[in-house]
XYZ file of C-alpha atoms in Angstrom:
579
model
C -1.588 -33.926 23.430
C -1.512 -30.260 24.300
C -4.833 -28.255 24.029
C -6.332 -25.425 25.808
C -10.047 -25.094 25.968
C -10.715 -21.927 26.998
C -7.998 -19.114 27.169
C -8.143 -16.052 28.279
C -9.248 -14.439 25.271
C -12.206 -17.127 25.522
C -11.304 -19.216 22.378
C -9.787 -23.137 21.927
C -6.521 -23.068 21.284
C -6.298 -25.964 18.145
C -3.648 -27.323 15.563
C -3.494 -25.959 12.105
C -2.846 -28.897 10.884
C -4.030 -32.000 12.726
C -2.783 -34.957 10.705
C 0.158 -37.091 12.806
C 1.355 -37.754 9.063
C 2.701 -34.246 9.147
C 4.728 -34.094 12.261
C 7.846 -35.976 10.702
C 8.224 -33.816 8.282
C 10.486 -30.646 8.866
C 8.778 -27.730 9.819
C 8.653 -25.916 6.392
C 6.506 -28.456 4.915
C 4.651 -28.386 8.027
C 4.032 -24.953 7.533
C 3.027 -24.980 3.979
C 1.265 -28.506 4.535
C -0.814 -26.305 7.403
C -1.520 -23.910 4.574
C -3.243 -25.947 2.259
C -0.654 -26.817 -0.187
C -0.977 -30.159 -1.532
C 2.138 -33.037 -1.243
C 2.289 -32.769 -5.144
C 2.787 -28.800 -4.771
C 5.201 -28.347 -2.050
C 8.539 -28.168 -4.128
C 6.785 -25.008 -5.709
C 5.408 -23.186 -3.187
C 8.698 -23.506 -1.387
C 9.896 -21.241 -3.983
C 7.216 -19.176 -5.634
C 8.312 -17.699 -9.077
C 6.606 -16.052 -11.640
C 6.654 -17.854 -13.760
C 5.224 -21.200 -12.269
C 2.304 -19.043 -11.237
C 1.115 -16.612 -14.141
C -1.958 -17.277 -16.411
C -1.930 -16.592 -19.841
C -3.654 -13.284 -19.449
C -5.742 -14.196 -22.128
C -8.185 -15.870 -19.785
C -9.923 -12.844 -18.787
C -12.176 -11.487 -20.024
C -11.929 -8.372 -22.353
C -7.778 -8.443 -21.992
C -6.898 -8.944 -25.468
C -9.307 -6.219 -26.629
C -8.243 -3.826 -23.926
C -4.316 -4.857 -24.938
C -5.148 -4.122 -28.322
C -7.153 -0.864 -27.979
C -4.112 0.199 -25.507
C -1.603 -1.136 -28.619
C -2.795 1.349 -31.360
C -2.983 4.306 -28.385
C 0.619 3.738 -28.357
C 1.049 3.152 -31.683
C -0.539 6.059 -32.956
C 0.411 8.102 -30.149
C -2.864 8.953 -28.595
C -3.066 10.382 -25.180
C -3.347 8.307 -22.385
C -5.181 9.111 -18.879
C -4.750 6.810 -16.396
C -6.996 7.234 -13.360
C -6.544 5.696 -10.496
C -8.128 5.169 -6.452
C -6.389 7.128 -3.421
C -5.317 4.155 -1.271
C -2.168 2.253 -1.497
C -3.471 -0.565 -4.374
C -4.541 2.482 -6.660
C -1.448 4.782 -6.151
C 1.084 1.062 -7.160
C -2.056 0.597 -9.763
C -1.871 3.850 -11.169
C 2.152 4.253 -10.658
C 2.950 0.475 -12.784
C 1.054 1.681 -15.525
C 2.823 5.257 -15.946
C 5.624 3.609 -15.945
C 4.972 1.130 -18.624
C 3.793 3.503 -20.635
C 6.816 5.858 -20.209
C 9.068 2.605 -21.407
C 6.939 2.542 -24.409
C 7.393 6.716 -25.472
C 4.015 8.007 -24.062
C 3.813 10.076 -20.995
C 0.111 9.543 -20.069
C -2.071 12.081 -17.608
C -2.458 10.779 -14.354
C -5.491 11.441 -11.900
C -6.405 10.868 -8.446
C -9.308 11.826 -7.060
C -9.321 13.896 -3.842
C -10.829 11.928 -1.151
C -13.061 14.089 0.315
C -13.879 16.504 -2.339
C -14.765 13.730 -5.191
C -15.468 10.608 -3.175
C -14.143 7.253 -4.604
C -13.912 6.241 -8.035
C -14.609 8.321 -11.205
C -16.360 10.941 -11.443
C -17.967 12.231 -14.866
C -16.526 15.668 -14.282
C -13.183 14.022 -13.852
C -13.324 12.134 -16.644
C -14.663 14.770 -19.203
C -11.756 16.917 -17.981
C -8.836 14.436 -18.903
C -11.129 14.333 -22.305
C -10.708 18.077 -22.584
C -6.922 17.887 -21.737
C -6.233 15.484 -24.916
C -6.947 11.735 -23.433
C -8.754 10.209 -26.323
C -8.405 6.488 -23.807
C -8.814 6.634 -20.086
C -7.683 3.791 -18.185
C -9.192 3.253 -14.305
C -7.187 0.979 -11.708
C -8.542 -0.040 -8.693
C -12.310 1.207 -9.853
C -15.082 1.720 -12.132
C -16.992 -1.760 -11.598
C -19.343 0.188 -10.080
C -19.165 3.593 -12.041
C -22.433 3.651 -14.334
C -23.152 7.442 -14.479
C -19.220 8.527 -14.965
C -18.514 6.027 -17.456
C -21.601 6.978 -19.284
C -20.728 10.755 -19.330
C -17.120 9.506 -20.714
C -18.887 7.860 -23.126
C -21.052 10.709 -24.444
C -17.845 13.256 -24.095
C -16.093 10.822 -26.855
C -13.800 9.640 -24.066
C -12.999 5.587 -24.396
C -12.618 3.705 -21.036
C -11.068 0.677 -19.814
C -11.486 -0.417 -16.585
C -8.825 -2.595 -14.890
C -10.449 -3.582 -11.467
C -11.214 -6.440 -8.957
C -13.980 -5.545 -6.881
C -17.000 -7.032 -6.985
C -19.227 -6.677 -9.794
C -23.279 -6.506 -10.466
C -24.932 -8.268 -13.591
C -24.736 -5.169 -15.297
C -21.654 -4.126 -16.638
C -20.588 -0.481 -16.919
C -20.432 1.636 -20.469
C -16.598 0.917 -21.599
C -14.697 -0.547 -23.724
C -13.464 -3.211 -22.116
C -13.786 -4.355 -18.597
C -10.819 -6.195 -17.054
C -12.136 -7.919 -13.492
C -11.816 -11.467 -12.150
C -14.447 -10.629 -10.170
C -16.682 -10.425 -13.405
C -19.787 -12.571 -13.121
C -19.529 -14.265 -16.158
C -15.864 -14.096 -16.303
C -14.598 -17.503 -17.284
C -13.730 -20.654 -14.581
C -9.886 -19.859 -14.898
C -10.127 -15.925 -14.979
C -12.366 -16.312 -11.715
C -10.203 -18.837 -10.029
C -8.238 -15.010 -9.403
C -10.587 -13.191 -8.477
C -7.959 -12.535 -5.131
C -5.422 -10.343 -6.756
C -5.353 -6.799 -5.761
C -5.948 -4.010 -8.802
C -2.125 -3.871 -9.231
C -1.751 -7.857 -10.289
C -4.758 -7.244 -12.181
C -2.539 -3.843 -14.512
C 0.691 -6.066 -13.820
C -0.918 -8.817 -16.061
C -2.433 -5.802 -18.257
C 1.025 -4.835 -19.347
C 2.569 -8.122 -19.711
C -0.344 -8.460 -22.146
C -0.139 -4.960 -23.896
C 3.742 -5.908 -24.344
C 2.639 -9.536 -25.547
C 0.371 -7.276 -28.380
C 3.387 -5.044 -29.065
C 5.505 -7.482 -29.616
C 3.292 -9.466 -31.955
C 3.110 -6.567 -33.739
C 6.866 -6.362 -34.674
C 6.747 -3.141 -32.566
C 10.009 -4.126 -30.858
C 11.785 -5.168 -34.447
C 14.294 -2.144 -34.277
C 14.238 -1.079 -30.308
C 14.246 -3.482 -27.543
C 11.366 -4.464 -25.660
C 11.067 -2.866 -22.112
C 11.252 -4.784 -18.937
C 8.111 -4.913 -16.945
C 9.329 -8.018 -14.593
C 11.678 -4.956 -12.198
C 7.771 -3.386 -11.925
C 7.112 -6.446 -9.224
C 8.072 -4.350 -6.468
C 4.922 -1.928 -6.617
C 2.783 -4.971 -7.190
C 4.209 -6.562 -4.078
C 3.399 -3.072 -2.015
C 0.285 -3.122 -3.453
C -0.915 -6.495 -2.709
C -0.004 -6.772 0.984
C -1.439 -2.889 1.469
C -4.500 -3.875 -0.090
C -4.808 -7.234 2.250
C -5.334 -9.273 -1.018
C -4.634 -13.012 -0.420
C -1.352 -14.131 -0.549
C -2.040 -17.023 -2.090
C -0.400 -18.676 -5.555
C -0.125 -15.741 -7.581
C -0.166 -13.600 -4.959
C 2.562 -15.170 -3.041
C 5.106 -15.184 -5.945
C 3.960 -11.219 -6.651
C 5.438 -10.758 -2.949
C 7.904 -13.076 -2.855
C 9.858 -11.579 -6.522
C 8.409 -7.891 -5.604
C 10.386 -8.072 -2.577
C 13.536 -9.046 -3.969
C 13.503 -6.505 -6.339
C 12.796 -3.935 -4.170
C 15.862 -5.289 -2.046
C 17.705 -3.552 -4.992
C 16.589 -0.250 -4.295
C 15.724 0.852 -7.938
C 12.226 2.685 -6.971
C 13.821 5.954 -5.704
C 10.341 6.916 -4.440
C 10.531 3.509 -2.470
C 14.033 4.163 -0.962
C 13.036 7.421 0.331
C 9.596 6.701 1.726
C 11.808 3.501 3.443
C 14.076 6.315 5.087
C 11.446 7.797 6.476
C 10.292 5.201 8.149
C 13.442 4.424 9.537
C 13.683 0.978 7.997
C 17.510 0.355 7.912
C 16.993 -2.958 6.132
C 15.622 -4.654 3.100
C 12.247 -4.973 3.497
C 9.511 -7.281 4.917
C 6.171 -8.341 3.594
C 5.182 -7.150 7.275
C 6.968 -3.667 6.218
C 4.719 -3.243 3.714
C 1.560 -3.621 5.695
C 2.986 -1.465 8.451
C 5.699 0.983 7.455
C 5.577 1.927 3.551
C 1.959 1.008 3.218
C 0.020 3.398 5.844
C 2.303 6.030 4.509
C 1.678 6.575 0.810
C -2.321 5.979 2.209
C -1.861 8.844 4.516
C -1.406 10.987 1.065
C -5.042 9.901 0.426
C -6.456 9.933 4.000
C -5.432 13.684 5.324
C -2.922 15.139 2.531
C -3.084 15.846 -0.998
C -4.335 12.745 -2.842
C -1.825 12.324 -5.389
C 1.330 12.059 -3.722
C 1.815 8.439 -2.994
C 1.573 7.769 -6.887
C 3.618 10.557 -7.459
C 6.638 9.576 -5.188
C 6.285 6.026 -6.794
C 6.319 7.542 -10.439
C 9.537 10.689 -9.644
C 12.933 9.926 -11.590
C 13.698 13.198 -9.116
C 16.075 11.873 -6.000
C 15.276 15.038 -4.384
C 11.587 15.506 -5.159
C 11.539 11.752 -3.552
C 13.066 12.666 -0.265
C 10.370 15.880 -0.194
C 7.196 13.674 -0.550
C 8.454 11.057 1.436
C 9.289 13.606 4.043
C 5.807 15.034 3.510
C 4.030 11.395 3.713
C 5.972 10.593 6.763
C 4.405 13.638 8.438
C 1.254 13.142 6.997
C 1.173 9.827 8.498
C 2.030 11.032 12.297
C -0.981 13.457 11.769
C -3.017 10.506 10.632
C -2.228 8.525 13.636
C -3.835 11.091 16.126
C -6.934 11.416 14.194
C -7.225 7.771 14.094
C -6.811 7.568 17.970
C -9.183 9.935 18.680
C -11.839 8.777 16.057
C -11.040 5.020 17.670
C -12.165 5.994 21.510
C -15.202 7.295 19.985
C -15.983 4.145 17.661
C -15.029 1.967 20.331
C -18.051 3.352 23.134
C -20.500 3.055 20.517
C -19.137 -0.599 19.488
C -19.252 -1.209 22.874
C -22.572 -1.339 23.003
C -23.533 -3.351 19.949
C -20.893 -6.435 21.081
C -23.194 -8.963 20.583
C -24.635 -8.136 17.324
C -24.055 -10.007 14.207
C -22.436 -6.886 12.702
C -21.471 -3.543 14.101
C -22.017 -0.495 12.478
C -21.261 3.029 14.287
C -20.779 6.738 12.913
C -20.231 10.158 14.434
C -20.024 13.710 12.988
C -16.872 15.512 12.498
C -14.861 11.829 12.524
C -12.302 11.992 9.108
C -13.230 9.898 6.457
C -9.992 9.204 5.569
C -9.306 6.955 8.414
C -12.728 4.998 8.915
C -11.032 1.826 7.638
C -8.313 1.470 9.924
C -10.897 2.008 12.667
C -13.107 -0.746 11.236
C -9.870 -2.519 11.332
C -9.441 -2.264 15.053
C -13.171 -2.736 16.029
C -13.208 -6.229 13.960
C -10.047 -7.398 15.719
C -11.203 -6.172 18.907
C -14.921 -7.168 18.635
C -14.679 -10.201 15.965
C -17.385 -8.988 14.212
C -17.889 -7.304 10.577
C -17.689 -3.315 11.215
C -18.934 -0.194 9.359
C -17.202 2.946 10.726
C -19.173 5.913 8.828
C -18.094 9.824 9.195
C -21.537 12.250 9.129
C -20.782 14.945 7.016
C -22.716 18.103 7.290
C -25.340 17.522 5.257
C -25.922 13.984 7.219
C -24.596 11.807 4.463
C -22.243 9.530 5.901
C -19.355 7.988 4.505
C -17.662 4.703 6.383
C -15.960 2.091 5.128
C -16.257 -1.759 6.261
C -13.712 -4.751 7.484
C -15.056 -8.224 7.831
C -14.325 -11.506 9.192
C -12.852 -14.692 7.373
C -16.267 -16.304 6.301
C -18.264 -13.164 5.562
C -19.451 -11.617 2.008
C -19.059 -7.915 3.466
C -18.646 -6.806 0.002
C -21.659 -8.683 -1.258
C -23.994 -7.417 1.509
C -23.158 -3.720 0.489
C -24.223 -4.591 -2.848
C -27.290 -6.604 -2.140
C -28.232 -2.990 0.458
C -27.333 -0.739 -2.500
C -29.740 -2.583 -4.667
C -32.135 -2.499 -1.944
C -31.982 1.266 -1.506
C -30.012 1.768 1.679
C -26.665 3.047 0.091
C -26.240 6.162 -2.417
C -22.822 4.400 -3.582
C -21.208 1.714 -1.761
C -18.926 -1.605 -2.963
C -16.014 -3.427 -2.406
C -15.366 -7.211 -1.786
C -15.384 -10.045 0.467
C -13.166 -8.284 3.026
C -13.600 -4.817 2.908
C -16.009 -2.611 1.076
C -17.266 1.469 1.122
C -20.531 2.752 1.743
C -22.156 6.133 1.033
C -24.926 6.668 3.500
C -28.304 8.779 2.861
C -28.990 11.197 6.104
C -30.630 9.293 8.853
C -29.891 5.655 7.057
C -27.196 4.316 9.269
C -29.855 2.582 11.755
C -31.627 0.794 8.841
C -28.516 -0.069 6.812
C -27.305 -1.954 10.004
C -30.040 -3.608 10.664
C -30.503 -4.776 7.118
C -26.256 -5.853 7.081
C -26.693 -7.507 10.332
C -29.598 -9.952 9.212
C -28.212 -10.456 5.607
C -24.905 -11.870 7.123
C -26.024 -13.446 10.319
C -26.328 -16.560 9.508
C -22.449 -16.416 8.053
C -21.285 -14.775 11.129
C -22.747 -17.450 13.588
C -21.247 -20.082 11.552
C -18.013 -18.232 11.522
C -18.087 -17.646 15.405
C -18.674 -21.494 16.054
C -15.749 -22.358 14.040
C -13.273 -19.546 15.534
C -9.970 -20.682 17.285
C -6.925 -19.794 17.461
C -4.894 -22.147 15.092
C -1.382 -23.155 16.348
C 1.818 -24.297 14.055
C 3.990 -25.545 17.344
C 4.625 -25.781 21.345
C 8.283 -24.373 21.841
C 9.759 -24.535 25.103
C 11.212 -20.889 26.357
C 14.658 -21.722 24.616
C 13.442 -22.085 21.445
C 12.222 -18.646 20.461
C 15.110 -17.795 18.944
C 16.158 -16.140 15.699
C 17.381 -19.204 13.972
C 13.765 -20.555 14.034
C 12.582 -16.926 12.821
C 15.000 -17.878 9.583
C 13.288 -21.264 9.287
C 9.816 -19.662 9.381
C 10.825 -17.004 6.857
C 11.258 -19.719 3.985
C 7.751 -20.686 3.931
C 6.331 -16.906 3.746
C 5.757 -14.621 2.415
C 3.054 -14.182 5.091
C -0.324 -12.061 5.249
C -3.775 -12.671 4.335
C -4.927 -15.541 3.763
C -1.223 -17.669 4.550
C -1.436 -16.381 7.883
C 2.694 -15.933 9.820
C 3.114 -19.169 12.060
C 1.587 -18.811 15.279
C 3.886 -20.801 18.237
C 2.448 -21.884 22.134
C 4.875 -21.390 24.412
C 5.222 -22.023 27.864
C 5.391 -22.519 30.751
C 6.489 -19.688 31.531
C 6.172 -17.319 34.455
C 5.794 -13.131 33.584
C 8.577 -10.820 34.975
C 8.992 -6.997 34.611
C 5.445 -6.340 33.070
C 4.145 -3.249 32.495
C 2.192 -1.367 29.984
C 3.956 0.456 26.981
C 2.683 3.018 24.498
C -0.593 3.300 23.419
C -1.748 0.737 25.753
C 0.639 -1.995 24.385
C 1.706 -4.782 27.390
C 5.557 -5.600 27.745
C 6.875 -8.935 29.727
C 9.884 -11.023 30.292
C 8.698 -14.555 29.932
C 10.944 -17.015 31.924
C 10.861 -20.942 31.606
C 11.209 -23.312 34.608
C 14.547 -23.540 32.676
C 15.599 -20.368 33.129
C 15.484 -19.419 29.500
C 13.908 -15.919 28.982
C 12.124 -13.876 25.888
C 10.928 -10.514 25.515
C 7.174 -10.946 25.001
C 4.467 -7.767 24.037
C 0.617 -8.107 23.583
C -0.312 -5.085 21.407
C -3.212 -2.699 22.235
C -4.073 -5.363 25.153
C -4.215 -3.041 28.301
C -7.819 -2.919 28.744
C -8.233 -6.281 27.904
C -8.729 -9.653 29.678
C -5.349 -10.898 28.253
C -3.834 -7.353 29.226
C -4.765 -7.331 32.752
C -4.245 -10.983 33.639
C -0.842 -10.469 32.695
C -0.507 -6.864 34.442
C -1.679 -9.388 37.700
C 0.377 -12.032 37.675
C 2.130 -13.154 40.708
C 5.543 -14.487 40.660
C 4.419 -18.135 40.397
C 1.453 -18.019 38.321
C 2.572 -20.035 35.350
C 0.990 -19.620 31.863
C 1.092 -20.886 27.830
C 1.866 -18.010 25.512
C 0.437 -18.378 21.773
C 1.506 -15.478 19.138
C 3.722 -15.044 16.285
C 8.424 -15.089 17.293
C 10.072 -12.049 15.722
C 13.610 -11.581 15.075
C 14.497 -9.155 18.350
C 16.441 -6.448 15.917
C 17.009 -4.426 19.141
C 19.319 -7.150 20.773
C 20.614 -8.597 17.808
C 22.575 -12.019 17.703
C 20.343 -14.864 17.760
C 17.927 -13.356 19.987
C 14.008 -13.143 19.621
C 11.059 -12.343 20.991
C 7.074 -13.034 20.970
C 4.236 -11.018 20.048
C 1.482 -12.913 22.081
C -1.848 -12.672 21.051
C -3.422 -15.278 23.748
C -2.317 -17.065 26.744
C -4.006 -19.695 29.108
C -3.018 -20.559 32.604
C -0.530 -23.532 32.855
């Protein structure tokens, strides 16, 4: 049986899926089988629709009243607000709902708040404003769990709220209306059982019961009701940007989203996919790495509404100008995140083997503290806080956290304890507002709340394998083979292949530190091979080393080789271990 102890990122090297039982069947059931999905189950998940996977949205809690309330708003043609968060999830959030709404004859104000003026989530200022524009019912996507004072100041400016969510939530509930959260404490067994869907599945499942309403209502007697099913495609962006599990609902979100969005009726979409150069239908991976960081990088460094806008335009050429703009937004984004990075990573440095790591620095953007969290927790394997000092010495970071780990639930548990002005999120990620000088004692507080978690997590960690392929077959066929039991992300992880022996020719570093190879097989079969962002690391530099007989195993994830085309492929390793 092959097995690697210790490679040279330090970790086991272990089967997903250990039962023998498994290996005769063909490898998409393997794959799904690896994943969790039960023998009874697999004919479904093979095919994820829709419609094998939505709840009644009546099992949430306060959906039929907010459906309702949102039903004689229409009805009686009240203004609408919707407000919405400045990342990716809030922008598709924000953009499903307009869009709904527009089907049903109301054009509703939108807002987004600026990220570095107003902060996250609503403000009471904000919110009294779209009062004084007309709204007489705001809707927030993507926040408000956590908004007590702003949602109070709505209330006493005559301003009706509903707040469509899916962060986490405290025992007390905010003044509104109706609160619409899986994450709800007392929200019942089958509500909470999706308490992984991103905002966006969360005001997907809104309108399909707002339409439900209308159409008990005889509202679509004389007209016909509009579609909300060609929406899927924002929900998909959404739900891969905002790293939400892709699993059951999830997974059929992605799986439909993307196939409509292979139809290219989002004009926004089709220009922002331009830009990025994507020549193709989209990927789930696309969405994570191409359209994704670019409507964020309205929110991060550019004006904060433009991702929701580009997704909302019936304008072809307003599309191709914020796309344009997002696209150039997003190169300036990248150099501020490098340079924020080196900084983050000599602090990190230093705290490697603490339970958590938590770093800040003054002058480091805000908008871009959670894609360095990102790196530090893949580089360190660790839950991270990156906070930016602002002049006054309140710090505002943002947090990433390892599979295992309540991140979300510490921030609350260090709000309630004092250390945090604002701060929330979930299990994953979460945001933190920092008082001046608290950084040291917030840390300290995060690292002993989840150390216990962490240590367990650490014990368990290996990297999980799907198959050993010899050099010949990473190849594109088995890419197509792989591709029918993803959609893949978090949570239903893309399969991860060993590979080897092989010996390393023509290696060299790339980039931004990235390491490219030619792996060759005592057969003489050959694959293009890069480690990402592995230069300075043990994995980088026993490659860069490698004399010509030094043999290793390869484990990472086989891509389709677009470059070379035909049947070619190659590997993006993540680990290897000497042969």
């Amino acid at each position: 049986m092959f097995e690697i102890a210790n490679s040279l990122s330090g970790q086991p090297w272990r089967w997903r899926h250990a039962g023998a039982d498994n290996l005769e069947r063909d490898l998409i059931d393997q794959l799904l089988i690896a994943r969790g999905v039960e023998e009874a189950d697999l004919a479904r998940q093979r095919d994820p629709r829709i419609r094998d996977f939505l709840p009644d949205p009546s099992v949430f809690q306060d959906m039929d009243k907010a459906a309702h309330r949102i039903a004689d708003a229409i009805e009686k043609g009240e203004k609408i607000a919707v407000f919405g968060d400045y990342d990716v999830d809030g922008a598709t959030s924000g953009a499903l709902l307009t869009h709904v709404f527009r089907r049903l004859g109301s054009e509703p104000l939108l807002y987004i708040p600026d990220r570095l003026m107003e902060g996250y989530g609503p403000s009471g200022a904000a919110l009294v404003q779209l009062k004084e524009q007309g709204a007489e019912l705001a809707i927030t996507v993507d926040c408000g769990a956590q908004a007590f004072d702003a949602l109070d100041e709505a209330a006493n400016a005559g301003l009706e709220v509903i707040v469509c969510d899916h962060h986490q939530c405290s025992s007390r509930l905010p003044t509104a209306h109706s609160m619409i959260n899986p994450n709800r404490l007392d929200e019942s067994e089958d509500g909470a059982a999706h308490g992984h869907l991103a905002a966006v599945g969360m005001a997907f499942l809104l309108g399909v019961a707002l339409l439900r309403e209308l159409r008990g209502r005889g509202h679509f007697a004389d007209k016909p009701e509009p579609p909300i099913i060609d929406l899927l495609d924002l929900v998909a962006l959404g739900t891969v940007a905002d790293v939400a599990r892709l699993k059951t609902l999830n997974r059929a979100f992605v799986t439909q989203g993307l196939k409509v969005m292979a139809k290219g009726q989002n004009i926004g979409l089709l220009a922002l996919g331009r830009a990025a150069s994507l020549n193709r239908a989209p990927q789930s991976r696309d969405l994570g790495f191409a359209l994704g960081p670019r409507i964020n990088a309205g929110g991060r460094v550019g004006k904060a509404d433009l991702g929701v806008r580009l997704l909302t335009t019936n304008d072809p050429a307003e599309a191709e100008r914020i796309a344009a703009e997002l696209d150039r937004l997003n190169e300036e984004r990248r150099a501020i995140e490098q340079a924020v990075t080196e900084a983050a990573m000599e602090q990190a440095e230093k705290q490697a083997g603490a339970s958590l790591i938590a770093v800040s620095g003054p002058g480091w953007h805000p908008g871009v503290v959670g894609i360095v969290a990102s790196r530090l927790k893949e580089r360190f394997h660790r839950p991270t806080l990156v906070i930016a000092e602002e002049d006054n010495g309140t710090g505002k970071g943002s947090g990433r956290s390892i599979s295992g780990v309540d991140l979300g639930a510490a921030v609350l548990a260090a709000k309630d304890e004092g250390l945090l002005l604002a701060g929330g999120g979930h299990a994953m990620a979460a945001g933190v507002t920092v008082p001046p000088g608290g950084v040291e004692a917030l840390r300290d507080y995060l690292a002993a709340r989840v150390a216990e978690d962490v240590e367990t997590a650490l014990a368990g960690r290996a990297l999980l394998l799907d198959a050993l392929l010899s050099p010949g077959g990473v190849a594109g066929k088995l890419c197509d083979t792989i591709d029918q039991a993803g959609p893949y992300g978090a949570g239903w992880p893309a399969p991860r292949m060993a590979v080897g022996p092989v010996r390393l020719h023509r290696t060299s570093i790339v980039g931004n530190g990235h390491v490219r190879t030619i792996a060759i097989g005592d057969d003489g079969k050959s694959f293009k091979g890069i480690a990402f962002r592995a230069g300075d690391t043990p994995l980088g530099q026993a490659m860069l080393a490698a004399g010509p007989d030094q043999r290793f195993y390869l484990a990472g994830t086989v891509k389709r080789d677009e470059w070379t085309g035909g049947d070619a492929a190659e590997m993006h390793i993540e680990d290897a271990a000497f042969a």
